[in-house]
Amino acid sequence: MTDTETRLDTLLAAPAASGPSYAADGRLYFLCDAGGSAQVWELPAGGGAARPRSEHRDAVSFVAGSPADGSAVFGRDQAGDERIQFYHLPERGAPRALTADPKTIHAWGAFSPDGTRLACTANDRNPAHADPCVIDIATGAFTRLLEVEGPHELPGWYPGGSAVILSTAPRTFESNLIGVDLTGRSTDLTPHEGDRRHMNPRWRRDGQGFWLLCDQGSEFLGVAFQHSGGAPRFLFAPEADVEKLEVSPDQTRLAVVVNQDGYSRLHVLEAETGAVLDTPQHPAGVITKLTWHPDGTALAFDLACPTRPSTLWHYRPGEAAAELLFAASEPPAVLRDWQLISFPTFDGRNLPGFLALPEGTAPAGGWPVLVWVHGGPAMQALPNWRPDLQMVLSLGIAVLVPNVRGSTGYGRAYAALDDRELRLDSVRDLAAAHAWLSGQQQFDGQRIGIMGQSYGGWMVLAAVTEYPELWAAGVDYYGIARWKTFFERTGPWRVGHRAAEYGDPVRDMELLERLSPLHKTEEIRCPMLVAQGMTDPRVPPHESEQIVQALKRRNVPVEYLTFPDEGHGFLKRDNRRRVYLGVASFLAQHLRPDRG
């Protein structure tokens, strides 16, 4: 076994614990991938060792503890096809299937207040449309409340369970809330003008209104309260996005997470006024899920950072700091942290990002660099646990993770800078990142590679076709090669939202063809590695196959890795090992100074 294999096995053996959710009896459910893929685990209410409660090869996507007892509901798909099925997990014993339609996507919503039903969306009627539905947990009876058009989410219930809240999201920076009662009658809860976001609704128990995250009149999402039929009244509005909101069981406090330059910051607010009650100390990193203990005395959350997989933390309001609640293992030793940086681009802006350096001093001529580009585009690269990038650093290759224009987390205006005809300006930002790296003595400007996944894969293909002279190597995970064929083959439920972001596949076809790297493959000079999950419903294999075939016709060096049991991402540990080792070998060959 090589040093790289040994190092990678150590990184992959460090399990992550995430997605915590308390049940009514105080037990804490969460996801842990100690067995090779994310499965349901449980921390007993009275203390004791954590234990697994599900056992599948395919990853579990979420788990939610019941508000009525110690049971839970979780969801998983088959081989990454995203057609989520629900399972009821009793307090003791094996899970029981609540849905059994392998052609349907069931998107989790919420338990009813009494815990007897769950609300979700389902696209069984038409693959492009996600209808609000209710499932009786005891009998499995399925009721469609309303037929709608397009993608929707279902974030909650009215008090007493008389209606559900449906969220529409026709565009990335627009989401509206609709009340739908159990007869299918609907009410607009957030009337407004313009494209604005209304998210995370949580009804006050008296039914007079709800807390939510909103950006009406602001660049950023803040915490507001909205009386029925009224306008949002802002309670907490920092100059940054508030990304998470959970109301305490007695509804006197709000737990919120603020995105500060990509790092999560937990605050506890007074529910009526929004005054900050606590800002507990916790490690720098990324929080994805909050959950209140049913008695309101504690708050649990997950937290990941570049040097450690996600762990579970426990905070009691009034205390100075959160405490570690659960870690599946000790973190691997000698890992490299990321530092927040900025670099100039073509229009005078400074763009944010993260930089990680290998251990030791730079070699003569400088470190080679891998530029890692996030997907989306309406997403943000976060200081998260990335064993693949830690592996790259162990090879003596520095890593730059930019948040180019179009990224979220920096306000609405910044996210709109790459819209439609401006799309290639974000690729110019990647060229600016290359120029910034090349201008620093510690980096080797002749050995800079680029890597990305999904839309980030399109960014890689765009970079190596628009600026072919810059890049020494490219790694494309399931990237979009041609927009026309992407829209023809992607899941029907994604077409409307993606068209609003990328361009209409009919009306804007000329623009989309101009933005398709497949038409410019004659420009590609650098060797490429392409990886693809063969059940991917978002970016189907045809996109990767087209680019690989085009490169082979031109005798450009290309490696193609395929995974028959993965979809949009590599979730199983053995598959991650294979693709990460492939990347390590590829980068060592084309970027390492001692290999050239």
Coordinates of C-alpha atoms in Angstrom, one line a residue, residues 189-579:
L189 CA -49.0 34.1 3.3
T190 CA -46.4 36.4 2.0
P191 CA -47.9 38.9 -0.5
H192 CA -45.2 41.3 -1.8
E193 CA -43.7 42.9 -4.8
G194 CA -40.4 41.8 -6.5
D195 CA -38.2 38.8 -6.1
R196 CA -37.8 38.2 -2.4
R197 CA -37.1 35.2 -0.2
H198 CA -39.4 34.0 2.6
M199 CA -38.0 30.9 4.3
N200 CA -38.0 28.7 7.4
P201 CA -41.5 29.6 8.6
R202 CA -42.3 28.7 12.2
W203 CA -45.9 29.4 13.5
R204 CA -46.5 31.0 16.8
R205 CA -48.7 28.7 18.9
D206 CA -51.6 31.1 19.1
G207 CA -51.9 31.2 15.3
Q208 CA -51.5 34.9 15.1
G209 CA -48.4 34.9 12.9
F210 CA -45.0 33.2 12.3
W211 CA -41.3 33.7 12.5
L212 CA -39.3 33.4 9.2
L213 CA -36.2 34.3 7.4
C214 CA -36.7 37.1 4.9
D215 CA -34.8 39.6 2.7
Q216 CA -37.5 42.1 1.9
G217 CA -35.7 45.4 1.5
S218 CA -32.3 43.9 2.3
E219 CA -29.3 42.3 0.6
F220 CA -29.3 39.6 3.2
L221 CA -31.7 37.2 5.0
G222 CA -32.7 38.3 8.4
V223 CA -35.1 37.1 11.2
A224 CA -38.6 38.6 11.0
F225 CA -42.0 38.0 12.5
Q226 CA -45.1 38.3 10.3
H227 CA -48.6 38.6 11.6
S228 CA -51.3 36.9 9.5
G229 CA -52.1 39.2 6.6
G230 CA -49.3 41.7 7.5
A231 CA -45.8 42.5 6.5
P232 CA -42.6 41.1 8.0
R233 CA -41.3 42.9 11.1
F234 CA -37.6 42.5 11.3
L235 CA -36.2 41.4 14.6
F236 CA -32.6 40.6 13.8
A237 CA -30.9 41.7 10.6
P238 CA -27.1 41.5 10.5
E239 CA -25.1 42.5 7.4
A240 CA -24.9 38.7 6.6
D241 CA -27.3 35.9 5.8
V242 CA -29.1 34.3 8.7
E243 CA -29.3 30.7 7.5
K244 CA -31.0 28.7 10.2
L245 CA -33.9 29.4 12.5
E246 CA -35.4 27.2 15.2
V247 CA -37.9 28.2 17.9
S248 CA -37.5 26.9 21.4
P249 CA -40.4 24.6 22.6
D250 CA -41.8 27.3 24.9
Q251 CA -41.4 29.8 22.0
T252 CA -39.5 32.4 24.1
R253 CA -36.2 32.0 22.3
L254 CA -34.9 31.7 18.7
A255 CA -31.7 29.8 17.8
V256 CA -30.2 31.2 14.6
V257 CA -27.0 30.7 12.6
V258 CA -25.4 33.6 10.8
N259 CA -23.1 33.0 7.8
Q260 CA -20.0 35.2 8.4
D261 CA -17.7 34.9 5.4
G262 CA -18.6 31.3 5.2
Y263 CA -18.2 30.4 8.9
S264 CA -21.3 29.7 11.0
R265 CA -22.0 31.7 14.1
L266 CA -24.7 30.6 16.6
H267 CA -26.8 33.1 18.4
V268 CA -29.8 32.7 20.7
L269 CA -32.4 35.6 20.5
E270 CA -35.3 36.7 22.5
A271 CA -38.3 35.7 20.4
E272 CA -40.4 38.8 20.9
T273 CA -37.8 41.5 20.3
G274 CA -34.9 39.7 18.5
A275 CA -32.5 40.9 21.2
V276 CA -29.3 38.7 21.4
L277 CA -29.4 36.7 24.6
D278 CA -26.4 34.4 24.0
T279 CA -23.6 34.1 21.5
P280 CA -21.9 30.9 22.7
Q281 CA -18.4 30.0 21.9
H282 CA -17.9 27.1 19.5
P283 CA -15.2 26.0 17.1
A284 CA -15.0 27.8 13.8
G285 CA -16.7 25.8 11.1
V286 CA -20.0 25.0 9.4
I287 CA -23.3 24.3 11.1
T288 CA -26.0 22.5 9.0
K289 CA -28.7 21.6 11.5
L290 CA -30.0 22.8 14.9
T291 CA -32.5 21.0 17.2
W292 CA -33.9 22.0 20.6
H293 CA -34.2 19.5 23.4
P294 CA -38.0 18.9 23.9
D295 CA -37.7 20.5 27.4
G296 CA -36.0 23.6 26.0
T297 CA -33.0 23.3 28.3
A298 CA -30.5 22.6 25.6
L299 CA -29.7 22.9 21.9
A300 CA -27.8 20.4 19.8
F301 CA -26.1 21.1 16.5
D302 CA -23.6 19.7 14.1
L303 CA -20.3 21.4 13.2
A304 CA -17.7 20.5 10.6
C305 CA -14.4 22.2 9.8
P306 CA -11.5 21.6 7.4
T307 CA -9.5 19.7 10.0
R308 CA -12.3 17.5 11.4
P309 CA -15.4 15.7 10.1
S310 CA -18.8 16.9 11.4
T311 CA -19.3 16.3 15.2
L312 CA -22.3 17.0 17.4
W313 CA -22.3 19.8 20.0
H314 CA -24.5 20.6 22.9
Y315 CA -25.3 24.1 24.3
R316 CA -27.3 25.1 27.4
P317 CA -28.6 28.7 27.2
G318 CA -26.8 30.9 29.6
E319 CA -23.5 29.1 29.5
A320 CA -20.5 30.6 27.9
A321 CA -19.6 27.8 25.4
A322 CA -21.0 24.8 23.7
E323 CA -19.6 21.4 24.6
L324 CA -18.8 18.4 22.4
L325 CA -21.6 15.9 22.6
F326 CA -20.6 13.2 20.1
A327 CA -17.6 12.5 17.9
A328 CA -17.4 9.1 16.2
S329 CA -13.6 9.1 16.4
E330 CA -10.6 11.4 17.1
P331 CA -9.7 13.6 14.2
P332 CA -6.8 12.5 11.9
A333 CA -3.5 14.1 12.9
V334 CA -1.6 16.8 11.1
L335 CA -4.3 18.3 9.0
R336 CA -4.1 21.6 7.2
D337 CA -6.5 24.4 8.1
W338 CA -7.9 26.9 5.6
Q339 CA -7.4 30.6 5.9
L340 CA -9.8 33.3 4.6
I341 CA -8.3 35.4 1.8
S342 CA -9.3 37.7 -1.0
F343 CA -7.9 38.4 -4.4
P344 CA -8.4 41.1 -7.1
T345 CA -10.3 40.5 -10.3
F346 CA -10.8 42.2 -13.7
D347 CA -13.3 44.8 -12.6
G348 CA -11.5 46.0 -9.5
R349 CA -13.4 43.9 -7.0
N350 CA -11.8 41.8 -4.4
L351 CA -13.2 38.2 -4.4
P352 CA -13.4 36.1 -1.2
G353 CA -12.0 32.6 -0.9
F354 CA -10.0 30.2 1.2
L355 CA -6.4 29.1 0.9
A356 CA -4.8 26.0 2.4
L357 CA -1.0 25.3 2.2
P358 CA 0.9 22.0 2.5
E359 CA 3.0 21.3 5.5
G360 CA 6.5 22.8 5.5
T361 CA 8.1 25.4 3.4
A362 CA 7.5 25.9 -0.3
P363 CA 9.8 24.0 -2.7
A364 CA 12.1 25.9 -5.1
G365 CA 9.9 27.3 -7.8
G366 CA 6.9 27.3 -5.5
W367 CA 4.1 24.9 -4.6
P368 CA 1.8 23.7 -7.4
V369 CA -1.9 24.7 -6.8
L370 CA -5.3 23.1 -7.3
V371 CA -8.2 25.6 -7.7
W372 CA -11.4 24.0 -6.4
V373 CA -14.6 25.5 -7.8
H374 CA -18.0 25.0 -6.0
G375 CA -21.2 24.0 -7.8
G376 CA -24.5 25.8 -8.0
P377 CA -23.8 28.4 -9.2
A378 CA -26.1 29.8 -6.4
M379 CA -24.0 28.2 -3.7
Q380 CA -21.0 29.1 -1.5
A381 CA -17.8 27.2 -0.9
L382 CA -17.6 26.7 2.9
P383 CA -14.7 25.8 5.3
N384 CA -16.0 22.3 5.5
W385 CA -14.5 18.8 6.0
R386 CA -13.0 17.7 2.6
P387 CA -10.8 14.5 2.9
D388 CA -10.1 14.8 -0.8
L389 CA -8.6 18.2 -0.5
Q390 CA -6.6 17.1 2.6
M391 CA -5.2 14.3 0.5
V392 CA -4.2 16.9 -2.2
L393 CA -2.4 19.0 0.4
S394 CA -0.6 15.9 1.6
L395 CA 0.8 15.5 -1.9
G396 CA 2.5 18.9 -1.6
I397 CA -0.1 20.8 -3.6
A398 CA -1.7 24.0 -2.3
V399 CA -5.5 24.4 -2.6
L400 CA -7.4 27.6 -3.4
V401 CA -11.2 27.6 -2.9
P402 CA -12.6 30.8 -4.4
N403 CA -16.2 32.2 -4.1
V404 CA -16.3 33.9 -7.5
R405 CA -19.2 36.2 -8.5
G406 CA -22.5 34.5 -8.5
S407 CA -21.8 32.8 -5.1
T408 CA -24.3 33.1 -2.3
G409 CA -23.5 34.4 1.2
Y410 CA -22.3 37.9 0.1
G411 CA -25.6 39.5 -0.7
R412 CA -28.2 39.5 -3.6
A413 CA -26.2 41.9 -5.8
Y414 CA -23.0 39.7 -5.7
A415 CA -25.0 36.6 -6.5
A416 CA -26.5 38.3 -9.6
L417 CA -23.2 39.3 -11.1
D418 CA -23.0 36.2 -13.3
D419 CA -26.6 36.0 -14.4
R420 CA -27.3 35.0 -18.0
E421 CA -25.2 37.1 -20.4
L422 CA -22.7 37.8 -17.6
R423 CA -22.1 34.0 -17.0
L424 CA -18.5 34.1 -18.4
D425 CA -17.5 36.9 -16.0
S426 CA -17.3 34.2 -13.3
V427 CA -14.9 32.3 -15.5
R428 CA -12.8 35.5 -15.8
D429 CA -12.7 35.5 -12.0
L430 CA -11.0 32.1 -12.2
A431 CA -8.4 33.5 -14.6
A432 CA -7.9 36.3 -12.0
A433 CA -7.4 33.7 -9.3
H434 CA -4.7 32.2 -11.5
A435 CA -3.0 35.6 -12.0
W436 CA -3.1 36.2 -8.3
L437 CA -1.5 32.8 -7.5
S438 CA 1.1 33.3 -10.2
G439 CA 2.1 36.6 -8.8
Q440 CA 3.1 35.1 -5.5
Q441 CA 6.6 33.6 -5.0
Q442 CA 5.3 30.7 -2.9
F443 CA 3.3 29.3 -5.9
D444 CA 4.4 27.8 -9.2
G445 CA 2.3 29.6 -11.9
Q446 CA 3.1 26.9 -14.4
R447 CA 1.6 24.1 -12.3
I448 CA -2.0 25.3 -11.5
G449 CA -4.8 22.8 -12.0
I450 CA -8.6 23.3 -11.6
M451 CA -11.3 21.0 -10.3
G452 CA -15.0 21.2 -9.7
Q453 CA -18.3 19.2 -9.6
S454 CA -21.7 19.6 -11.2
Y455 CA -22.0 23.3 -12.2
G456 CA -18.4 23.6 -10.9
G457 CA -17.6 20.9 -13.4
W458 CA -19.0 23.2 -16.1
M459 CA -16.8 26.0 -14.7
V460 CA -13.8 23.7 -15.1
L461 CA -14.7 22.9 -18.7
A462 CA -15.4 26.6 -19.4
A463 CA -12.0 27.6 -17.8
V464 CA -10.0 25.1 -19.9
T465 CA -11.7 26.2 -23.1
E466 CA -11.9 30.0 -22.5
Y467 CA -8.4 30.2 -20.9
P468 CA -6.6 27.1 -22.2
E469 CA -3.1 28.5 -21.7
L470 CA -3.5 28.8 -18.0
W471 CA -4.2 25.4 -16.7
A472 CA -1.9 22.4 -16.2
A473 CA -4.6 19.9 -15.5
G474 CA -8.4 19.7 -15.1
V475 CA -10.7 17.5 -13.0
D476 CA -14.4 17.5 -13.9
Y477 CA -16.9 15.7 -11.7
Y478 CA -20.2 15.3 -13.6
G479 CA -20.0 18.7 -15.3
I480 CA -22.3 20.1 -17.9
A481 CA -20.7 19.9 -21.4
R482 CA -23.6 21.2 -23.5
W483 CA -26.7 23.0 -22.1
K484 CA -29.0 21.7 -24.8
T485 CA -28.4 18.1 -24.0
F486 CA -28.4 18.8 -20.3
F487 CA -31.9 20.3 -20.5
E488 CA -33.0 17.4 -22.6
R489 CA -31.9 14.8 -20.1
T490 CA -31.9 16.3 -16.6
G491 CA -34.8 15.3 -14.3
P492 CA -38.0 17.1 -15.3
W493 CA -38.5 18.4 -11.8
R494 CA -35.3 20.5 -12.2
V495 CA -35.9 22.1 -15.6
G496 CA -38.0 25.1 -14.5
H497 CA -35.7 26.2 -11.7
R498 CA -32.5 25.6 -13.7
A499 CA -33.9 27.5 -16.7
A500 CA -34.5 30.5 -14.4
E501 CA -30.9 30.4 -13.3
Y502 CA -29.0 29.3 -16.5
G503 CA -31.3 30.5 -19.3
D504 CA -34.5 29.2 -21.0
P505 CA -33.6 26.1 -23.1
V506 CA -35.8 27.4 -26.0
R507 CA -35.8 31.2 -25.8
D508 CA -32.1 31.5 -24.8
M509 CA -30.7 28.6 -26.8
E510 CA -28.3 30.8 -28.8
L511 CA -26.8 32.0 -25.5
L512 CA -26.7 28.5 -24.0
E513 CA -25.0 27.1 -27.1
R514 CA -22.4 29.9 -26.8
L515 CA -21.8 28.9 -23.2
S516 CA -21.4 25.2 -24.0
P517 CA -17.8 24.0 -23.6
L518 CA -18.4 21.0 -25.9
H519 CA -18.3 23.4 -28.9
K520 CA -14.8 24.5 -28.0
T521 CA -13.0 21.3 -27.1
E522 CA -10.4 22.1 -29.8
E523 CA -9.1 24.7 -27.3
I524 CA -8.4 22.3 -24.5
R525 CA -4.6 21.7 -24.0
C526 CA -4.3 20.2 -20.5
P527 CA -4.9 16.6 -19.5
M528 CA -8.3 15.9 -18.0
L529 CA -9.9 13.5 -15.5
V530 CA -13.7 13.1 -15.6
A531 CA -15.7 11.2 -13.0
Q532 CA -19.4 10.3 -13.2
G533 CA -22.1 8.6 -11.2
M534 CA -24.1 6.5 -13.7
T535 CA -27.5 7.0 -11.9
D536 CA -27.2 10.8 -11.7
P537 CA -30.6 12.4 -12.5
R538 CA -29.3 15.9 -12.3
V539 CA -26.3 15.8 -14.7
P540 CA -26.8 12.5 -16.6
P541 CA -23.8 10.5 -17.8
H542 CA -24.3 11.8 -21.4
E543 CA -22.6 15.1 -20.4
S544 CA -19.4 13.4 -19.2
E545 CA -19.5 10.9 -22.1
Q546 CA -19.7 13.7 -24.7
I547 CA -16.6 15.6 -23.3
V548 CA -14.6 12.4 -22.9
Q549 CA -15.3 11.3 -26.5
A550 CA -14.4 14.7 -27.8
L551 CA -11.1 14.7 -26.0
K552 CA -10.3 11.2 -27.2
R553 CA -10.9 12.2 -30.8
R554 CA -8.4 15.0 -30.4
N555 CA -5.9 12.8 -28.5
V556 CA -6.0 15.0 -25.4
P557 CA -5.0 12.8 -22.4
V558 CA -8.2 12.0 -20.5
E559 CA -9.1 9.5 -17.8
Y560 CA -12.8 8.5 -17.2
L561 CA -14.0 7.0 -13.9
T562 CA -17.6 5.7 -13.7
F563 CA -19.6 4.5 -10.7
P564 CA -22.7 2.4 -11.4
D565 CA -24.2 2.8 -7.9
E566 CA -23.7 6.5 -7.5
G567 CA -25.8 9.5 -8.5
H568 CA -25.0 13.2 -8.1
G569 CA -22.0 12.8 -5.8
F570 CA -19.9 10.0 -4.4
L571 CA -21.4 9.0 -1.1
K572 CA -20.1 5.5 -0.4
R573 CA -16.7 5.2 1.2
D574 CA -15.3 2.6 -1.2
N575 CA -16.4 4.7 -4.2
R576 CA -14.9 7.8 -2.6
R577 CA -11.6 5.9 -2.1
R578 CA -11.5 4.9 -5.7
V579 CA -12.2 8.4 -7.1

